[in-house]
Coordinates of C-alpha atoms and ligand atoms in Angstrom, one line a residue:
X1 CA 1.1 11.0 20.8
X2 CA 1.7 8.7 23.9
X3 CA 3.9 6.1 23.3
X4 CA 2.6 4.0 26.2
X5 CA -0.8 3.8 24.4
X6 CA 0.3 2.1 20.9
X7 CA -1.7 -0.7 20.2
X8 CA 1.1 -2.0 17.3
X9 CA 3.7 -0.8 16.1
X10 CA 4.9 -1.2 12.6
X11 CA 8.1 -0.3 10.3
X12 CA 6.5 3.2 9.4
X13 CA 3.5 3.5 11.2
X14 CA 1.8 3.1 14.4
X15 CA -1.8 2.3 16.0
X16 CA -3.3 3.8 18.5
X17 CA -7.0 4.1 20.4
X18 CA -9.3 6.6 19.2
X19 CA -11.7 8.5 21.2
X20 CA -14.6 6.0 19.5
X21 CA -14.6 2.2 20.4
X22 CA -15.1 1.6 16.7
X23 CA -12.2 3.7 15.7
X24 CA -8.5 3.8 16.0
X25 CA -6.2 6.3 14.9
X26 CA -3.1 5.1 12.5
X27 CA 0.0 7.6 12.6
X28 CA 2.8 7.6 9.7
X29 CA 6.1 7.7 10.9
X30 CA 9.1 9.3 8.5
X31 CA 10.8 6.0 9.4
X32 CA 11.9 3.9 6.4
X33 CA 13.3 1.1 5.5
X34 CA 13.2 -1.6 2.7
X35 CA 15.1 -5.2 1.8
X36 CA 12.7 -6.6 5.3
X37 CA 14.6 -4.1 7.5
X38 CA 18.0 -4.5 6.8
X39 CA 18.4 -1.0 5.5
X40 CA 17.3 1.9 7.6
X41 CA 16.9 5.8 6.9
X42 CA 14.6 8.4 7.4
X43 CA 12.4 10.5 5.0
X44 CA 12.0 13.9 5.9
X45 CA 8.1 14.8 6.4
X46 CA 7.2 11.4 4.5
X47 CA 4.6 10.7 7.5
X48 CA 2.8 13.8 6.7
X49 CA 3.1 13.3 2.9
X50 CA 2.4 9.5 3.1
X51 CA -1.1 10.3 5.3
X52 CA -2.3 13.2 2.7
X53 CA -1.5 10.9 -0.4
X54 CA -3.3 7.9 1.5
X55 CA -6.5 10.2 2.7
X56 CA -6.8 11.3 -0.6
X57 CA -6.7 7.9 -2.5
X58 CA -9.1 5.7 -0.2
X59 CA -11.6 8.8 0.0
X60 CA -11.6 8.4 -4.3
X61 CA -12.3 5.0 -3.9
X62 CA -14.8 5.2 -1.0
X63 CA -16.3 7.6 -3.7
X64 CA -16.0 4.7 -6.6
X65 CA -17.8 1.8 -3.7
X66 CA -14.0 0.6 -2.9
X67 CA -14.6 0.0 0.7
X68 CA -11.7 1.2 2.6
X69 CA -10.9 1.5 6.6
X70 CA -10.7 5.7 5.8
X71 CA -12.6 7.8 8.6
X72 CA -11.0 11.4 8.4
X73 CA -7.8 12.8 8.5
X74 CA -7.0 13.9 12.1
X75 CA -3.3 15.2 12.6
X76 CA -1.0 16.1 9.9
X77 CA 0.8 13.0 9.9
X78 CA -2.3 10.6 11.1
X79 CA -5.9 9.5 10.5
X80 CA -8.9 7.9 12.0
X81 CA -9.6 4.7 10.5
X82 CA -12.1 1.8 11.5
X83 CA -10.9 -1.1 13.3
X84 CA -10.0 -3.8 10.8
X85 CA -8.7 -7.7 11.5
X86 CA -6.2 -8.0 8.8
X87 CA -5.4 -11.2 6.8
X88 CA -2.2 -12.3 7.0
X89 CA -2.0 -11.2 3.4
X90 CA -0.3 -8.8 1.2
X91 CA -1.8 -8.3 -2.5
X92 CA 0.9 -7.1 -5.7
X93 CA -0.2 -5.9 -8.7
X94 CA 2.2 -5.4 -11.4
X95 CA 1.3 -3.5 -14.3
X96 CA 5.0 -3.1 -15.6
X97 CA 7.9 -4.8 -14.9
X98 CA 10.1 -3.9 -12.0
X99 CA 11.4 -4.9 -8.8
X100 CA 11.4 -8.2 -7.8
X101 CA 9.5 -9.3 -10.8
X102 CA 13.3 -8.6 -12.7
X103 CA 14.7 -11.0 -10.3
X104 CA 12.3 -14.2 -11.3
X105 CA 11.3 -13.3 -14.5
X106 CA 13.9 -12.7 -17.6
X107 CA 12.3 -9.1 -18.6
X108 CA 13.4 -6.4 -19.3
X109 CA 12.4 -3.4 -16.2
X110 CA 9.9 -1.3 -18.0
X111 CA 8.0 -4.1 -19.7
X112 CA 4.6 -3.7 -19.8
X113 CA 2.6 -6.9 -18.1
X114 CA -1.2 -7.6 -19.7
X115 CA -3.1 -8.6 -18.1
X116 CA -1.7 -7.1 -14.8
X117 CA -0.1 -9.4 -12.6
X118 CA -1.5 -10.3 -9.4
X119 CA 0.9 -12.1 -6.0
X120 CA 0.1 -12.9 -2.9
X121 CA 2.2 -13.0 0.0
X122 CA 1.9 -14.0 3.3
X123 CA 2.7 -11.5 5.4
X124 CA 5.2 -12.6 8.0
X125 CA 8.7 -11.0 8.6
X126 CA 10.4 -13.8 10.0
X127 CA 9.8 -15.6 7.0
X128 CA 10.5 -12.3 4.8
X129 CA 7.1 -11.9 3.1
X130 CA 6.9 -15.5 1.2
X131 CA 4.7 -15.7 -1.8
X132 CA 2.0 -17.9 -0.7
X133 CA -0.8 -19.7 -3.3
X134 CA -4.5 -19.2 -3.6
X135 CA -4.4 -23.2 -1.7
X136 CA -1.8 -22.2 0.6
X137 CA -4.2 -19.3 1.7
X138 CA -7.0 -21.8 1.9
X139 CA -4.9 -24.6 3.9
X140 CA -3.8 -22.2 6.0
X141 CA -6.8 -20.8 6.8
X142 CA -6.0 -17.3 5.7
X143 CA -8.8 -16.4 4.3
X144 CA -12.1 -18.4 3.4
X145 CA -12.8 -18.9 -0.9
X146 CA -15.3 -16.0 -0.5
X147 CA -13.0 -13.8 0.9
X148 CA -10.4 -14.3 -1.5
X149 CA -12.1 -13.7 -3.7
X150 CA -13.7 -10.2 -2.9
X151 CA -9.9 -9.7 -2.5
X152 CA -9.0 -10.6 -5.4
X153 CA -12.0 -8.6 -7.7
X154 CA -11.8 -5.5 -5.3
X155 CA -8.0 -5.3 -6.0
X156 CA -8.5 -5.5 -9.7
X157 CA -10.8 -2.8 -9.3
X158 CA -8.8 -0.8 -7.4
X159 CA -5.7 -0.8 -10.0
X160 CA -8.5 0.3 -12.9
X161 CA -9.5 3.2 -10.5
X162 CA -5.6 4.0 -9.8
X163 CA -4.2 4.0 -13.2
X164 CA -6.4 6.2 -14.5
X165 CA -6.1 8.4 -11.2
X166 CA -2.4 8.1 -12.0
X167 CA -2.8 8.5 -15.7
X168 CA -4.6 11.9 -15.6
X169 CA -1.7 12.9 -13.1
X170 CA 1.0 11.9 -16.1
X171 CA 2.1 9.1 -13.4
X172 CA 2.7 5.1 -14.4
X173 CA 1.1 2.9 -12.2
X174 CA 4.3 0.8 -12.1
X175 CA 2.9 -1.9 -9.4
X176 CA 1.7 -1.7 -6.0
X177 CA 0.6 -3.4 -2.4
X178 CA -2.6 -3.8 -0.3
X179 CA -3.8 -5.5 2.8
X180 CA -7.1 -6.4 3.2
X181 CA -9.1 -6.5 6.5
X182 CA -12.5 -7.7 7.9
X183 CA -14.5 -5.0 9.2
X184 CA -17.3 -5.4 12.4
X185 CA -19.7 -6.8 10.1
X186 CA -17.1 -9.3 8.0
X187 CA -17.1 -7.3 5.0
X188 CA -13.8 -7.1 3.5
X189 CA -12.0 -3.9 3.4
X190 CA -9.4 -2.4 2.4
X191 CA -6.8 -1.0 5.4
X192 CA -3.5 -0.2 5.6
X193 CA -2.0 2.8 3.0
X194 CA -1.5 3.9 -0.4
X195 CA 1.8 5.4 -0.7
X196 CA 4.7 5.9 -2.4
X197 CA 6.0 3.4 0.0
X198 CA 3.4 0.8 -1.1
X199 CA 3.6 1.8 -4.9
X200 CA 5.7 2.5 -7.6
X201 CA 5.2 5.2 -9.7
X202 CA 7.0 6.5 -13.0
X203 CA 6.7 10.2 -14.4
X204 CA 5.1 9.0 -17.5
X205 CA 7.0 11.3 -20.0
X206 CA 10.4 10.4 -18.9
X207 CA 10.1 7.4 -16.5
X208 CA 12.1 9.0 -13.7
X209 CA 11.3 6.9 -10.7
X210 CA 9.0 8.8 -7.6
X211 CA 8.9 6.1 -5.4
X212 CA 10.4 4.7 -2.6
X213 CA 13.1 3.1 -5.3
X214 CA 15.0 6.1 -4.9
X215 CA 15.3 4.8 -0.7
X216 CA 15.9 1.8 -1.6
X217 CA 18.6 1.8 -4.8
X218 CA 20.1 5.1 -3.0
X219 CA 19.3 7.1 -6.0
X220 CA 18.9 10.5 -3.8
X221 CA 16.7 13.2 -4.3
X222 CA 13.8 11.0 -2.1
X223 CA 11.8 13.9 0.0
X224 CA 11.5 15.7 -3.7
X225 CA 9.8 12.5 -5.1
X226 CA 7.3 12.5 -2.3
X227 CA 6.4 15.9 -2.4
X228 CA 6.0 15.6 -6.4
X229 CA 3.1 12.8 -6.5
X230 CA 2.1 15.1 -3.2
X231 CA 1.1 17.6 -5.2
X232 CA -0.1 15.7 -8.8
X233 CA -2.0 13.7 -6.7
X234 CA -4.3 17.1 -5.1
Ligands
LIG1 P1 8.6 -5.9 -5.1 O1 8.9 -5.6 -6.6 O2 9.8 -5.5 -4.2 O3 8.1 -7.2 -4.9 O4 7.4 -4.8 -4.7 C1 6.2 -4.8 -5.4 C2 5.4 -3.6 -4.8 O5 5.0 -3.8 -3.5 C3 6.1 -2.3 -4.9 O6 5.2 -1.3 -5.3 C4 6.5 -2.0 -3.4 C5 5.5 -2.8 -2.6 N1 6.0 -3.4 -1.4 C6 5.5 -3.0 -0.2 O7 4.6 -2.2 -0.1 N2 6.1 -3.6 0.9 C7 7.0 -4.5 0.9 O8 7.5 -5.0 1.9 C8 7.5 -4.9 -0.4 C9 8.6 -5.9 -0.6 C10 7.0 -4.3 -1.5
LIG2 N1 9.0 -2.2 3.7 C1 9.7 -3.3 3.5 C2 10.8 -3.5 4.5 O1 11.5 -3.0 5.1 C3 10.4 -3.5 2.1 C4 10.3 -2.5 1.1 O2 9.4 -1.7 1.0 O3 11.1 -2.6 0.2 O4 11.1 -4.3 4.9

């Protein structure tokens, strides 16, 4: 597409008009990086995988009254998607330890967290991603108690739905990120993507990681993890 017409531009993906006033199209980029930027790389086709695995995952919750910013898939590596304002926010769930929970918290990686753990953060690079309190988001005017608290249900909901997406797929539902949006009529819904950027996910029979983790801890064999919750996840 045209460069000159992106409306933003993100770390791995961009936003541009749609035909439709309503509407704007959000393309995937194969760029990645992780630790807020400071390492770069590229994975091979990961736009096009990331935009498949993402159609496929809001259109199951569209289908289980998850509102999500989903229109239709409309280029290999994009898809039309309703015009959201996003809340400064972004949403963790952990349902087993890993990451940066092994950093805070002495557990062991693996560890399984229940009930499922659930961060905010507010979402600002300069800052690198703070975690931020439900009166912080208040204070700050991030989001009203109303809000939040759709946020807050419709993300517990969501990680029911995934696991046992997941589950049927042999794949751990390690943890995982969302951003939230207001749609034209203030309902909240959910935008952004559903990835194996934005998740983690373990083959369930022998834990081998198929996740962005292998970008980030420079474990190799990346593109082949994509491609395998590609193709559990159709
Ligand atoms: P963390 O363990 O590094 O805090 O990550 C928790 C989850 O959030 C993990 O599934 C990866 C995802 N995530 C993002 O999608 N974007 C980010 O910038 C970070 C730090 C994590
Ligand atoms: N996407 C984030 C970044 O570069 C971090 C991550 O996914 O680990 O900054």
């Amino acid at each position: 597409m045209d460069n000159t017409e992106v409306i933003y531009e993100g770390k791995a993906k961009k936003i541009y008009p749609s035909t439709k006033p309503a509407f704007w199209i959000q393309e995937f980029k194969d760029d990645a990086t992780a630790f807020n930027g400071k390492k770069k790389g590229q994975i091979s086709n990961k736009g096009e995988i990331n935009n498949k695995i993402s159609s496929r995952l809001f259109q199951y919750l569209d289908s289980h009254q998850v509102p999500t910013h989903f229109v239709k898939r409309t280029a290999p590596n994009a898809m039309e998607i309703k015009k959201l304002q996003m809340f400064k926010l972004e949403v963790i769930v952990r349902n087993i330890a890993a990451g940066s929970y092994l950093k805070r918290e002495n557990v062991e990686e693996g560890t399984v967290l229940n009930p499922p753990i659930l961060e905010y953060c507010l979402k600002d690079d300069d800052l690198g991603d703070p975690f931020i309190s439900e009166t912080e988001i208040f204070d700050q005017e991030l989001a009203t108690d109303d809000q939040l608290d759709k946020i807050r249900r419709n993300t517990l909901k969501v990680n029911v739905l995934l696991k046992d997406f997941f589950s049927r797929r042999n794949l751990k539902l390690v943890d995982f990120k969302l951003e939230w949006g207001l749609d034209a009529k203030k309902d909240v819904v959910l935008g952004d993507e559903i990835s194996p950027d934005t998740c983690r996910f373990w083959d369930a029979t022998t834990n081998e990681k198929l996740d962005k983790d292998r970008f980030r801890q420079n474990m190799g064999g990346v593109e082949n993890a994509y491609e395998e919750v590609l193709k559990r996840v159709f």
